Amino acid sequence: MAQPEQDPSGQPVSGESGADYPQHWEADILLRDGGTARIRPITPDDAGRLVEFYEQVSDQSKYFRFFAPYPRLSERDVRRFTHHDFVDRVALAVVVRDRFIATVRYDRIDAEGRPSDAGTDAEVAFLVQDAHQGRGVASALLEHIAAVAQERGIRRFQAEVLPENRKMVKVFTDAGYTQHRSFTDGVVHLEFDLEQTDRSLAVMRAREHRAEARSVQRLLTPRSVAVIGVSRNPQTVGRAILRDLLGGADSGPDGRPADGPDSGPGSRPADGPDGTRPVYAVNRNAPPGTVLDGVPVHRSILDIPGPVDLAVIAVPEGAVPTAVAECGAHGVQGLVVVTAGYAETGPEGRDRQRALVRQARAAGMRVIGPNAFGLINTDPDRPLNASLAPHLPDRGGFGIFCQSGAIGVALLEAAHRRGLGVSSFASVGNRSDVSGNDFLQYWAEDEATEVVLLYLESFGNPRKFTRIARRLAAVKPIVVVKGARHTGSLPPGHAVPATATGLRDATVGALFEQAGVIRVETITELYDTGELLALQPLPPGDRVAVVGNSDSLGLLTYDACLSAGLRPRTPVDLTTAATGENFRIALDVALADPAVDAVIAVAIPPIGTSAHAFMGGRLTGPDDPEMGSDDPEIAAALLEAGRRAQELGKPLVLAHLALTDLPARLRPGGVPAFAAPERAVRALAHAVHYAQWRRRTAVAEETARVPELDRIDEPGARTLVEAALSTRTATAARTQPGGARITLPDAEARELLARYGIDVFPALPAPDEETAVRAAAALGYPVALKATAPHLRHRPDLGSVRLDLTDEPGLRRAHRELDALLGGAAQAELVLQRLAPRGVDTVIGATVDPAVGAILSFGLAGAPAELLGDVAHRLVPATDQDVAGLVREVRAAPLLFGWRGAEAVDTDALEELLLRVSQLVDDVPEIASVDLEPVVVAPYGLAILGARVRIAPLPVRSDLGPRAMSTL
């Protein structure tokens, strides 16, 4: 639409550079309406597609593109627009069903606007078919062509647009790049830098959010559904799904509905349970006129006269490609593939799975599965049960996502048993396309979803999960059970990047913690926590009152609160003779107390009720079979207290024993009841910690910052790293198994760290006594002598360190001792350092995980902390509040703050060091890891006694690039 070149028929075609086809520029994308498309470079083989595409563009769009009437392309035009060198001249196309729907092209120019092979500017122009304008096609193309241009050394785009072409002007203006605009000779001239800005990144992520949310909405609210693979056998998967879509009607043994006769060969498609959505059945081998469950069976989806939005595929694996191709040709928008036999079966199955996804996306369809359990939407206006669940769950506020069909069944059963409602449900099997991230985007917009429950076994894009979850958790709780926690236990069939297969559980915990995700251990705890969060207000603090009719149960609850990090008050024991009125008064007093943030009521059956029946006899009281396992008066008191708790904004929960009827009585009033005090406390503790995270996050958005630090030399650090990566050692490392990470020599590591104000104590070699004496003279006494060989590093328990050496005789004696003890000074790699001030030994690290990003870690040095895993983590870049929390999060943190009368150490200096490490790895992404050990934190200042830095070639940062769907 803008004009990057002169009259296309008057410009000769330049020769090609011979550059290889850039396969990595190909990408699947989601458009604004939730449809899919593919972006790829244009090649000479696309001449026919280009001509066909141009013929379907309106005269007005052609005029906007060339600033003059241009009804058709000449042969020279076609050659010019399909032959590119992929360096100075690049063109991309958006392809759907093997047809172009949009193109973009850039041409490199010099400062005078002439074609160039060395300039850093380029002219850019777009053309989008009129039928596809408004779908976000040009915006997606702009992101991708900008990334391509940056890869080829272009830093700025120029474009000329007619003023009346407001759509194209808006594409450039809304992109968020830093731009300059001028108006000359009736043409708008735009120039914009291609460097990502905070605004351009925010725009890109907002568009990603809308597109992904819309794509899930289309899957959950189809206007019509077809089941491909419906059999006359009522026990087959396809037949079961058909019945579920129709509302669960049972079928007779001959395939006819049990509640009515065959409706005949001329019957119309059946309606779903809402009475409005057509449901179709497909079986390639069905005789003409076949009707199953009142639905006429078509031999192909292509025979269905009306549109089909969603197709459920339940045919053998070998028949799936044909079914997918026919769905694409019919214009289907989404697929639920329940067929198994893909990545879960091994490498060949994984290849079939990738081919399935490529085939579906090329036709504009998204895929749930394969090996999926299905989709459920309980919206009363458009209910959908495209799953193997025999019944539609009750309507409610839980959005549920899982990767396992068996777990999906368990989650639905648990919701039904507890009387909890579901807004939508997805069990996606191998998760080849639609993922949990897509559903999180949808649930952020879905007003019916109040709490999100996830069962995850793997991550496709952990960095993106953290970003999306953090935004959603700020308004809706996310509760997660993480399966496959241990390395190597990833279930077969889960398509994840190689970088995401070995995520340490501590790293996953850091992701959840920073994103505000509530992590639980079991399905029971998942629903306990979700139920409390759905029914009760968030607790304003961690002060808990315990009130009930059992002293023992109250004490168990009190102890559980302490173990969970809550602050319980002494339990109020109403005695076993307590009446409903006693409960009402005590609960009202507890709730009204300003020093109480939450209340746990504990209850056992009143003495003499049937709940105390034991081995067919009675503990006490007459045998009264009419007596229930609760007291209606106590239930009424709890319901009244529940209403009062809602008014005051304080959660009320019940922990009970043997009162099996009481939870049902309390359910209408929204008071959660748990059959054990530990369950009630765990759920409440999760709610407390989540509420604290939300408050901290709200404050941090206003106050947290990444401070401006002195002594930061980013260009100098980059120069050092680039020089190190160009060495022979680095080149050799790239050929080694496990990647290209290389360890910098100690001197280079110290120099690099010094560029960011991180000063490491110098260590001078001490291979013999005389060298040690000279080194001590240079450093000045007192000094420390220690071994640095890999097997002895940081192992003072092996006697490899001698401290506080104040003179030459002491130094010589210590050197002889270590020489004898460690098998020789040279083998032990003895070094000498000046003595650090006394303090607390700590460890600081930063590791870049390609799947997650940089993780900043902190802990105390020593075997106990290492054995107990007492290390805290934060994602980089860290703010001042992040590092303050990091220092205080480890269990051994009291040692830093004056434990047992010791002098507190300089945590301000420690936090500043953490900020410097964070900024270093964030500014210089080639740094793969930084390890500082030990860092001795003294009452005033600190000393870094050891450092190791590893570097690697720049990794791909998928979260900062143009929007693209996973290519697993």
Short mmCIF file of N, CA and C in Angstrom, two decimals, residues 323-379:
data_model
loop_
_atom_site.label_atom_id
_atom_site.label_comp_id
_atom_site.label_asym_id
_atom_site.label_seq_id
_atom_site.Cartn_x
_atom_site.Cartn_y
_atom_site.Cartn_z
N ALA A 323 -9.02 -36.61 6.67
CA ALA A 323 -10.08 -35.89 7.38
C ALA A 323 -9.70 -34.43 7.59
N VAL A 324 -8.45 -34.18 7.95
CA VAL A 324 -7.99 -32.81 8.16
C VAL A 324 -8.04 -32.02 6.86
N ALA A 325 -7.60 -32.63 5.76
CA ALA A 325 -7.62 -31.95 4.46
C ALA A 325 -9.05 -31.57 4.08
N GLU A 326 -10.00 -32.47 4.29
CA GLU A 326 -11.39 -32.16 3.95
C GLU A 326 -11.95 -31.08 4.87
N CYS A 327 -11.55 -31.09 6.14
CA CYS A 327 -11.99 -30.04 7.05
C CYS A 327 -11.48 -28.68 6.59
N GLY A 328 -10.22 -28.64 6.18
CA GLY A 328 -9.66 -27.39 5.68
C GLY A 328 -10.39 -26.90 4.45
N ALA A 329 -10.69 -27.80 3.54
CA ALA A 329 -11.39 -27.42 2.31
C ALA A 329 -12.80 -26.93 2.60
N HIS A 330 -13.40 -27.41 3.68
CA HIS A 330 -14.77 -27.01 4.03
C HIS A 330 -14.81 -25.73 4.87
N GLY A 331 -13.64 -25.22 5.27
CA GLY A 331 -13.61 -23.99 6.04
C GLY A 331 -13.79 -24.16 7.53
N VAL A 332 -13.49 -25.35 8.05
CA VAL A 332 -13.57 -25.58 9.49
C VAL A 332 -12.55 -24.70 10.22
N GLN A 333 -12.92 -24.21 11.39
CA GLN A 333 -12.04 -23.31 12.13
C GLN A 333 -11.18 -24.01 13.18
N GLY A 334 -11.66 -25.12 13.73
CA GLY A 334 -10.91 -25.80 14.78
C GLY A 334 -11.15 -27.29 14.79
N LEU A 335 -10.15 -28.03 15.30
CA LEU A 335 -10.21 -29.48 15.36
C LEU A 335 -9.98 -29.95 16.78
N VAL A 336 -10.76 -30.95 17.20
CA VAL A 336 -10.47 -31.71 18.41
C VAL A 336 -10.11 -33.11 17.95
N VAL A 337 -8.84 -33.48 18.08
CA VAL A 337 -8.36 -34.77 17.59
C VAL A 337 -8.20 -35.70 18.78
N VAL A 338 -9.14 -36.63 18.93
CA VAL A 338 -9.06 -37.59 20.04
C VAL A 338 -8.25 -38.81 19.64
N THR A 339 -7.97 -38.97 18.37
CA THR A 339 -7.19 -40.11 17.88
C THR A 339 -5.81 -40.13 18.54
N ALA A 340 -5.37 -41.30 18.96
CA ALA A 340 -4.04 -41.48 19.53
C ALA A 340 -3.12 -42.04 18.44
N GLY A 341 -1.85 -42.30 18.84
CA GLY A 341 -0.89 -42.86 17.91
C GLY A 341 0.07 -41.82 17.37
N TYR A 342 0.33 -40.78 18.14
CA TYR A 342 1.21 -39.70 17.67
C TYR A 342 2.47 -39.65 18.51
N ALA A 343 2.83 -38.50 19.03
CA ALA A 343 4.13 -38.35 19.68
C ALA A 343 4.30 -39.28 20.87
N GLU A 344 3.20 -39.72 21.47
CA GLU A 344 3.32 -40.62 22.62
C GLU A 344 3.86 -41.98 22.22
N THR A 345 3.94 -42.27 20.90
CA THR A 345 4.42 -43.57 20.45
C THR A 345 5.88 -43.56 20.04
N GLY A 346 6.52 -42.39 19.98
CA GLY A 346 7.93 -42.35 19.61
C GLY A 346 8.22 -41.35 18.51
N PRO A 347 9.45 -41.37 17.98
CA PRO A 347 9.87 -40.37 16.98
C PRO A 347 9.00 -40.33 15.74
N GLU A 348 8.61 -41.50 15.21
CA GLU A 348 7.78 -41.49 14.01
C GLU A 348 6.42 -40.86 14.30
N GLY A 349 5.88 -41.15 15.46
CA GLY A 349 4.61 -40.54 15.84
C GLY A 349 4.74 -39.04 16.03
N ARG A 350 5.90 -38.59 16.54
CA ARG A 350 6.12 -37.15 16.69
C ARG A 350 6.14 -36.47 15.33
N ASP A 351 6.75 -37.14 14.34
CA ASP A 351 6.77 -36.56 13.00
C ASP A 351 5.35 -36.46 12.44
N ARG A 352 4.53 -37.49 12.68
CA ARG A 352 3.13 -37.44 12.23
C ARG A 352 2.38 -36.30 12.92
N GLN A 353 2.70 -36.10 14.18
CA GLN A 353 2.04 -35.04 14.94
C GLN A 353 2.39 -33.66 14.37
N ARG A 354 3.67 -33.45 14.08
CA ARG A 354 4.08 -32.18 13.50
C ARG A 354 3.43 -31.96 12.14
N ALA A 355 3.34 -33.02 11.35
CA ALA A 355 2.69 -32.90 10.04
C ALA A 355 1.21 -32.54 10.21
N LEU A 356 0.56 -33.14 11.20
CA LEU A 356 -0.84 -32.82 11.48
C LEU A 356 -1.01 -31.33 11.78
N VAL A 357 -0.16 -30.80 12.64
CA VAL A 357 -0.28 -29.39 13.02
C VAL A 357 0.00 -28.48 11.82
N ARG A 358 1.04 -28.82 11.05
CA ARG A 358 1.34 -28.00 9.86
C ARG A 358 0.16 -27.99 8.90
N GLN A 359 -0.42 -29.16 8.68
CA GLN A 359 -1.54 -29.28 7.76
C GLN A 359 -2.74 -28.45 8.24
N ALA A 360 -3.03 -28.53 9.53
CA ALA A 360 -4.18 -27.79 10.07
C ALA A 360 -3.96 -26.29 10.01
N ARG A 361 -2.79 -25.84 10.45
CA ARG A 361 -2.52 -24.40 10.46
C ARG A 361 -2.51 -23.82 9.06
N ALA A 362 -1.99 -24.57 8.11
CA ALA A 362 -1.96 -24.08 6.73
C ALA A 362 -3.36 -23.82 6.21
N ALA A 363 -4.34 -24.53 6.75
CA ALA A 363 -5.73 -24.35 6.34
C ALA A 363 -6.48 -23.40 7.26
N GLY A 364 -5.77 -22.75 8.19
CA GLY A 364 -6.41 -21.77 9.07
C GLY A 364 -7.09 -22.37 10.27
N MET A 365 -6.72 -23.61 10.67
CA MET A 365 -7.40 -24.28 11.79
C MET A 365 -6.45 -24.45 12.98
N ARG A 366 -7.01 -24.40 14.17
CA ARG A 366 -6.28 -24.74 15.38
C ARG A 366 -6.62 -26.16 15.80
N VAL A 367 -5.72 -26.76 16.61
CA VAL A 367 -5.85 -28.18 16.95
C VAL A 367 -5.83 -28.34 18.46
N ILE A 368 -6.83 -29.04 18.99
CA ILE A 368 -6.81 -29.58 20.35
C ILE A 368 -6.41 -31.03 20.23
N GLY A 369 -5.28 -31.41 20.86
CA GLY A 369 -4.81 -32.78 20.76
C GLY A 369 -3.50 -32.86 19.98
N PRO A 370 -3.25 -34.01 19.35
CA PRO A 370 -4.06 -35.24 19.34
C PRO A 370 -4.05 -35.94 20.70
N ASN A 371 -4.73 -37.10 20.73
CA ASN A 371 -4.82 -37.87 21.96
C ASN A 371 -5.54 -37.07 23.04
N ALA A 372 -6.54 -36.27 22.62
CA ALA A 372 -7.21 -35.35 23.53
C ALA A 372 -8.45 -36.00 24.15
N PHE A 373 -8.82 -35.53 25.33
CA PHE A 373 -10.07 -35.92 25.98
C PHE A 373 -11.21 -35.02 25.50
N GLY A 374 -10.90 -33.74 25.24
CA GLY A 374 -11.91 -32.90 24.63
C GLY A 374 -12.12 -31.56 25.29
N LEU A 375 -13.18 -30.86 24.84
CA LEU A 375 -13.53 -29.51 25.26
C LEU A 375 -14.92 -29.48 25.85
N ILE A 376 -15.10 -28.58 26.85
CA ILE A 376 -16.43 -28.39 27.44
C ILE A 376 -16.63 -26.89 27.68
N ASN A 377 -17.82 -26.42 27.35
CA ASN A 377 -18.22 -25.05 27.68
C ASN A 377 -19.62 -25.13 28.28
N THR A 378 -19.82 -24.60 29.48
CA THR A 378 -21.11 -24.71 30.16
C THR A 378 -21.96 -23.46 30.01
N ASP A 379 -21.58 -22.56 29.13
CA ASP A 379 -22.38 -21.35 28.90
C ASP A 379 -23.81 -21.77 28.57
#
